[in-house]
N, CA and C of each residue as an Amber inpcrd file, in Angstrom:
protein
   207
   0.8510000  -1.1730000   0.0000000   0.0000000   0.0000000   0.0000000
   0.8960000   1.2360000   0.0000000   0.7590000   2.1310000  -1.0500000
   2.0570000   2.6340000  -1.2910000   0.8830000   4.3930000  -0.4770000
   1.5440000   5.4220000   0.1210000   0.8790000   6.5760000   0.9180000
   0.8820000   7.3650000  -0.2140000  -0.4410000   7.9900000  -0.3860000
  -0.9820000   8.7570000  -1.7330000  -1.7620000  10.4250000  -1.0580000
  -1.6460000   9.8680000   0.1510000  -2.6760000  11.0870000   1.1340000
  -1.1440000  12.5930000   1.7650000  -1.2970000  13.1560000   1.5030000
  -0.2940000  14.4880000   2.0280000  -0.5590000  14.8530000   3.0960000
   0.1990000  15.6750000   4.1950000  -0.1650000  16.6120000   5.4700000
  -1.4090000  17.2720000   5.2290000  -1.5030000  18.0740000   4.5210000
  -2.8250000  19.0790000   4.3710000  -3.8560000  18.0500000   3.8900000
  -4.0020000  17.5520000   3.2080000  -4.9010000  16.1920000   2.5690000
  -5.3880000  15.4990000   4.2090000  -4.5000000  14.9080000   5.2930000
  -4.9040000  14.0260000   6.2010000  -5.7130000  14.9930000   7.1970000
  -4.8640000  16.2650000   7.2410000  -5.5780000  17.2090000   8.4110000
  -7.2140000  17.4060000   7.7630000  -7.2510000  17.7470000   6.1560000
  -8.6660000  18.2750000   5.8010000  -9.4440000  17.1270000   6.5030000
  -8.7850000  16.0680000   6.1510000  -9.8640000  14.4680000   6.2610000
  -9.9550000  14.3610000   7.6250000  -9.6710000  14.8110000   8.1290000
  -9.7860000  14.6260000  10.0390000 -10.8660000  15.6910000  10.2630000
 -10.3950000  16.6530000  10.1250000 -11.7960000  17.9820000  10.0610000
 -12.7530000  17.4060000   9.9190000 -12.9110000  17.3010000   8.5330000
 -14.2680000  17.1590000   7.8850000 -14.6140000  15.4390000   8.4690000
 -13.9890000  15.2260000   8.9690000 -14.6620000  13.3710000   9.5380000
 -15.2700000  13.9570000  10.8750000 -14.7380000  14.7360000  11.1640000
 -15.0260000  14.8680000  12.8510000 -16.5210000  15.8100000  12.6010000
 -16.9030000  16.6840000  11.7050000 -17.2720000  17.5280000  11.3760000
 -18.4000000  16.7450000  10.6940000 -18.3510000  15.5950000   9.7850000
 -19.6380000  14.7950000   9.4870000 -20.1620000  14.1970000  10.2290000
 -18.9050000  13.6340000  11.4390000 -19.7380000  12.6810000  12.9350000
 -20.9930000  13.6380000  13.6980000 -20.5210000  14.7850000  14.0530000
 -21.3810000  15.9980000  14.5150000 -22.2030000  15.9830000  13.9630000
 -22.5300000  16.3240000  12.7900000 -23.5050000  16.5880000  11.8430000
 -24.1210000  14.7860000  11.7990000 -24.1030000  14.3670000  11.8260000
 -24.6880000  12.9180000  12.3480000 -25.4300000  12.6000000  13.6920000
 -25.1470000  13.2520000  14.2940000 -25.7290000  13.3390000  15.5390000
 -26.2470000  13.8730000  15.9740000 -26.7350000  15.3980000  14.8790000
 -27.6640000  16.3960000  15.5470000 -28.8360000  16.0290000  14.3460000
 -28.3420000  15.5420000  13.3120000 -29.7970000  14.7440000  12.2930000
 -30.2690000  13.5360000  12.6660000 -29.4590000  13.1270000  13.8730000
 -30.3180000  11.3680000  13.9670000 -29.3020000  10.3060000  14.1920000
 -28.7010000  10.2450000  15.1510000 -27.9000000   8.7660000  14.2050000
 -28.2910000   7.6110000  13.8280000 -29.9320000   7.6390000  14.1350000
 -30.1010000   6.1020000  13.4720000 -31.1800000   6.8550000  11.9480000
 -31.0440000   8.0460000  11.7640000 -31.5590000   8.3250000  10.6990000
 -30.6980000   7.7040000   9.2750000 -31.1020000   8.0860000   8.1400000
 -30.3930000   7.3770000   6.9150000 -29.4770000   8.2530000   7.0490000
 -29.3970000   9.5320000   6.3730000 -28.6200000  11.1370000   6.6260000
 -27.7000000  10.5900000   7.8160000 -27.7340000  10.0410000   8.5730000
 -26.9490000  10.4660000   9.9390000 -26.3210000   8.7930000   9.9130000
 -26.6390000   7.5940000   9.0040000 -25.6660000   6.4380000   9.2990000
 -25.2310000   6.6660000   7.8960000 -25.5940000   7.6940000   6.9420000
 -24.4460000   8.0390000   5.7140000 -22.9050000   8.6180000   6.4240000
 -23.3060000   9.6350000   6.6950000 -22.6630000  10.8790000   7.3880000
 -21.4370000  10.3450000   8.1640000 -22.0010000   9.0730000   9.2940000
 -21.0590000   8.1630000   9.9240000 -20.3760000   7.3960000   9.1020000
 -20.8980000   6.8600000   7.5330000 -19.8130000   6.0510000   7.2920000
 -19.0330000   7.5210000   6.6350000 -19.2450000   8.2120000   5.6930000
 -18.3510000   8.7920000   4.9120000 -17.4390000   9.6360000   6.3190000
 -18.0850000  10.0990000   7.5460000 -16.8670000  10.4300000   8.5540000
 -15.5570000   9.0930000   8.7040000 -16.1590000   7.6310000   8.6370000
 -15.2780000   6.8620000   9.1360000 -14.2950000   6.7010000   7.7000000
 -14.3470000   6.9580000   6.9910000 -14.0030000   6.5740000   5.4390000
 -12.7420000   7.5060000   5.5710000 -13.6620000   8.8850000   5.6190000
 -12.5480000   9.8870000   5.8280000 -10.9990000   9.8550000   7.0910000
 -11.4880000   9.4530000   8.8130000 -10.4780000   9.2480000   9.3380000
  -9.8200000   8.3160000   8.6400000 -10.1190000   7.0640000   8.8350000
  -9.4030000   5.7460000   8.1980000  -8.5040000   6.2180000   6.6910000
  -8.8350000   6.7670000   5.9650000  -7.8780000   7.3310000   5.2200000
  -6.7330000   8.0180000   5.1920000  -7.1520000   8.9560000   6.2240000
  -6.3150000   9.3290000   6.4730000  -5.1190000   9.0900000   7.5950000
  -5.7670000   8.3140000   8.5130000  -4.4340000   7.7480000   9.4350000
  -3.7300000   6.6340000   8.4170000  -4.3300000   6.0980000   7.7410000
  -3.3720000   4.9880000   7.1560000  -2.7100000   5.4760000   6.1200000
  -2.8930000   7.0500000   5.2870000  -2.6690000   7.6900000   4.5160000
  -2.6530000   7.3800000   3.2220000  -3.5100000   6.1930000   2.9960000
  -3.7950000   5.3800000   1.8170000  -4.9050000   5.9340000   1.2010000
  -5.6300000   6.2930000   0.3620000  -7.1030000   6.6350000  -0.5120000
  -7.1240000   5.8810000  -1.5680000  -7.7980000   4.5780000  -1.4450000
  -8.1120000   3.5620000  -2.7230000  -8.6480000   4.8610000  -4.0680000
  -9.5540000   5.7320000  -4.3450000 -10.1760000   6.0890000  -4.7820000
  -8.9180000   7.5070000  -5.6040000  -7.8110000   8.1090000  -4.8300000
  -6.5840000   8.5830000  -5.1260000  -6.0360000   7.7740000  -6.3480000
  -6.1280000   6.5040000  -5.7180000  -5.2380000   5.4650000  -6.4930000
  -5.8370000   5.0970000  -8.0120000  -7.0180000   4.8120000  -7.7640000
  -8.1110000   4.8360000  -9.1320000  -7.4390000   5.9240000  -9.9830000
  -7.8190000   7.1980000  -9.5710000  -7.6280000   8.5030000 -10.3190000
  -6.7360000   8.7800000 -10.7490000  -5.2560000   8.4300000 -10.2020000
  -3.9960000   8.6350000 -10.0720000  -3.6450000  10.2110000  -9.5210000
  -4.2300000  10.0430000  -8.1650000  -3.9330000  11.4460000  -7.8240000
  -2.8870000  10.9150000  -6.7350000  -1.7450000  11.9490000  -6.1650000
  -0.5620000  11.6250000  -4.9000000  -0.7630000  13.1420000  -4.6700000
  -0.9620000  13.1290000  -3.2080000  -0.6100000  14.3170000  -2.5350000
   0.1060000  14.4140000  -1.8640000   1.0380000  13.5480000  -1.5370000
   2.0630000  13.2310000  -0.6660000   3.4160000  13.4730000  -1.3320000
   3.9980000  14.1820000  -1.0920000   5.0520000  14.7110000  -1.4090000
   6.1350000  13.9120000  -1.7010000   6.3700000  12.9150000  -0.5060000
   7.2980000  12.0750000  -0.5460000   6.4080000  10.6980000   0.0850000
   6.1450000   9.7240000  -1.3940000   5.7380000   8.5220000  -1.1790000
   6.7110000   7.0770000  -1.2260000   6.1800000   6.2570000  -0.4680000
   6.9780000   5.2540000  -0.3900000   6.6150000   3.8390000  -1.5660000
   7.8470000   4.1240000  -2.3890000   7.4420000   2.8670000  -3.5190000
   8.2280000   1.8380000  -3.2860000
């Protein structure tokens, strides 16, 4: 699994994960809206701590400055 995710790339994805969990919890969490919200928050941390993005990789996008091949 080669790291495709950058510093600024992992921090946005932490924000905005923490920031969809919230927003999940003031719409419902057992609403649809609010167990979307939870997965695309968990999608987002998990990406970014492992600094991997399957979906990067599809596209051929690297934001990582210095990746390990």
């Amino acid at each position: 699994m080669t790291t495709n995710v950058g510093s600024p790339d992992k921090i946005a994805r932490i924000v905005l994960g923490v920031v969809a969990a919230v927003v999940a919890f003031l719409v419902g969490p057992a609403s649809v809206l609010g167990i979307i919200l939870f997965v695309v928050a968990a999608i987002l941390v998990v990406t970014a701590l492992t600094g991997f993005c399957p979906l990067y990789r599809i596209v051929g996008i690297n934001t990582c400055k210095i990746s390990a091949h």
